[in-house]
Amino acid sequence: MKFLSKVTKLFVLCFSLLLTGQAYAGYMTLQDQIWGIDPDGDGDTSNAVMLLNMDYDSFTYVSFSDATHFTDYGFLYSTDDSALKGMYAKATLTGEASGSNASFDAGSTMNWYDASDNLIMTLTLIYGDSTNVALDPVGGTISGSLRFQFEITYVAEDYFYIWDGVDWIDLADLIGEDSPYYMEAGSQIQRATNNLLTVEQNSSDLAGTGLNILDELDSITGLPAGSAQSAINTPSFAGFVTFNDGNVFVGVVPEPGMLSLMGLAFLGFAGFQSRRKSQQNS
């Protein structure tokens, strides 16, 4: 009965997508759908936090290996709601910058963790680009907009949900090889200063979480302790730190042309069958 209930929810969600989804650059977005997060991951959706998107802040350590190629080490943390406090992500992205443009290499990953340091989602970069980026760390000018699209390649059960108008559907039950889901992310960047670092570290978003921005950046880069602080104090193209204010939302990619209602439903049905067989065999 539980299995049939999940399948029924999928069909309801498919109708919902066709009625309210908007097409952006070849994929169907769930930006106008309500999605949510169950912070403790216990499967009890009565305490799920409803979201249209998720706001985050991040600090990134950027290092250029030559005139154009860079590596971006990011530490992100949720700024949405007290229920999401302590949720964070780590990412290592590579790319190229030329003039006012920056692009990021596909295939890099971002891992999201809950407040207990459990891995709850892995995102794989599909593309990343920029708008009006200015990078002059020595002169102190860092600005511009970044946007990314990540495929959700792993999501833990009982954390992320989509609202079908009646009930929550576990995002883990929707993820499948034939129906990729995406996280879109956008942010505004600026130079990270010590004053900004202090404000953010003492903010309600991080206070009491045990997360320390500088320690996390040093850990992600693998550099000696104090490297991130030095990059803030004395920025150079070899190492500087940016602050990013952004948000993310979930989307689903349709078949070429237009993904039909029954096609989406049966993709989900097949995913449930696969999960059910796996559970029976375990």
JSON list of N, CA and C in Angstrom, two decimals, residues 16 21 25 50 54 62 92 128-129 137 140 158 195 282:
[
{"chain": "A", "resi": 16, "resn": "SER", "atom": "N", "xyz": [0.82, 18.41, -11.64]},
{"chain": "A", "resi": 16, "resn": "SER", "atom": "CA", "xyz": [1.20, 19.71, -11.06]},
{"chain": "A", "resi": 16, "resn": "SER", "atom": "C", "xyz": [2.27, 20.38, -11.86]},
{"chain": "A", "resi": 21, "resn": "GLY", "atom": "N", "xyz": [4.65, 24.40, -14.21]},
{"chain": "A", "resi": 21, "resn": "GLY", "atom": "CA", "xyz": [6.06, 24.49, -14.57]},
{"chain": "A", "resi": 21, "resn": "GLY", "atom": "C", "xyz": [6.29, 25.55, -15.62]},
{"chain": "A", "resi": 25, "resn": "ALA", "atom": "N", "xyz": [15.57, 27.50, -20.65]},
{"chain": "A", "resi": 25, "resn": "ALA", "atom": "CA", "xyz": [16.77, 26.95, -21.28]},
{"chain": "A", "resi": 25, "resn": "ALA", "atom": "C", "xyz": [16.72, 25.44, -21.44]},
{"chain": "A", "resi": 50, "resn": "MET", "atom": "N", "xyz": [9.14, 24.40, 4.54]},
{"chain": "A", "resi": 50, "resn": "MET", "atom": "CA", "xyz": [8.70, 24.71, 3.18]},
{"chain": "A", "resi": 50, "resn": "MET", "atom": "C", "xyz": [9.57, 25.81, 2.57]},
{"chain": "A", "resi": 54, "resn": "MET", "atom": "N", "xyz": [16.42, 28.09, -1.62]},
{"chain": "A", "resi": 54, "resn": "MET", "atom": "CA", "xyz": [17.21, 28.07, -0.40]},
{"chain": "A", "resi": 54, "resn": "MET", "atom": "C", "xyz": [18.32, 29.12, -0.50]},
{"chain": "A", "resi": 62, "resn": "VAL", "atom": "N", "xyz": [40.11, 31.37, -3.86]},
{"chain": "A", "resi": 62, "resn": "VAL", "atom": "CA", "xyz": [40.37, 31.27, -5.29]},
{"chain": "A", "resi": 62, "resn": "VAL", "atom": "C", "xyz": [41.87, 31.37, -5.54]},
{"chain": "A", "resi": 92, "resn": "THR", "atom": "N", "xyz": [34.86, 22.02, -4.68]},
{"chain": "A", "resi": 92, "resn": "THR", "atom": "CA", "xyz": [36.11, 22.39, -5.35]},
{"chain": "A", "resi": 92, "resn": "THR", "atom": "C", "xyz": [35.83, 22.45, -6.84]},
{"chain": "A", "resi": 128, "resn": "GLY", "atom": "N", "xyz": [28.83, 26.30, -15.43]},
{"chain": "A", "resi": 128, "resn": "GLY", "atom": "CA", "xyz": [28.92, 27.48, -14.58]},
{"chain": "A", "resi": 128, "resn": "GLY", "atom": "C", "xyz": [29.49, 28.62, -15.38]},
{"chain": "A", "resi": 129, "resn": "ASP", "atom": "N", "xyz": [28.90, 29.80, -15.26]},
{"chain": "A", "resi": 129, "resn": "ASP", "atom": "CA", "xyz": [29.42, 30.95, -15.98]},
{"chain": "A", "resi": 129, "resn": "ASP", "atom": "C", "xyz": [29.20, 32.22, -15.16]},
{"chain": "A", "resi": 137, "resn": "PRO", "atom": "N", "xyz": [42.26, 41.20, -7.33]},
{"chain": "A", "resi": 137, "resn": "PRO", "atom": "CA", "xyz": [42.45, 41.05, -5.88]},
{"chain": "A", "resi": 137, "resn": "PRO", "atom": "C", "xyz": [43.49, 41.98, -5.30]},
{"chain": "A", "resi": 140, "resn": "GLY", "atom": "N", "xyz": [41.92, 45.26, -5.06]},
{"chain": "A", "resi": 140, "resn": "GLY", "atom": "CA", "xyz": [40.77, 45.23, -4.16]},
{"chain": "A", "resi": 140, "resn": "GLY", "atom": "C", "xyz": [39.43, 45.19, -4.84]},
{"chain": "A", "resi": 158, "resn": "ASP", "atom": "N", "xyz": [14.69, 10.97, 3.09]},
{"chain": "A", "resi": 158, "resn": "ASP", "atom": "CA", "xyz": [14.04, 11.63, 4.22]},
{"chain": "A", "resi": 158, "resn": "ASP", "atom": "C", "xyz": [14.55, 13.02, 4.53]},
{"chain": "A", "resi": 195, "resn": "ASN", "atom": "N", "xyz": [36.43, 42.48, 8.23]},
{"chain": "A", "resi": 195, "resn": "ASN", "atom": "CA", "xyz": [35.21, 42.95, 8.86]},
{"chain": "A", "resi": 195, "resn": "ASN", "atom": "C", "xyz": [34.01, 42.09, 8.46]},
{"chain": "A", "resi": 282, "resn": "SER", "atom": "N", "xyz": [17.93, -6.82, -0.46]},
{"chain": "A", "resi": 282, "resn": "SER", "atom": "CA", "xyz": [18.89, -6.52, 0.61]},
{"chain": "A", "resi": 282, "resn": "SER", "atom": "C", "xyz": [18.55, -7.26, 1.89]}
]
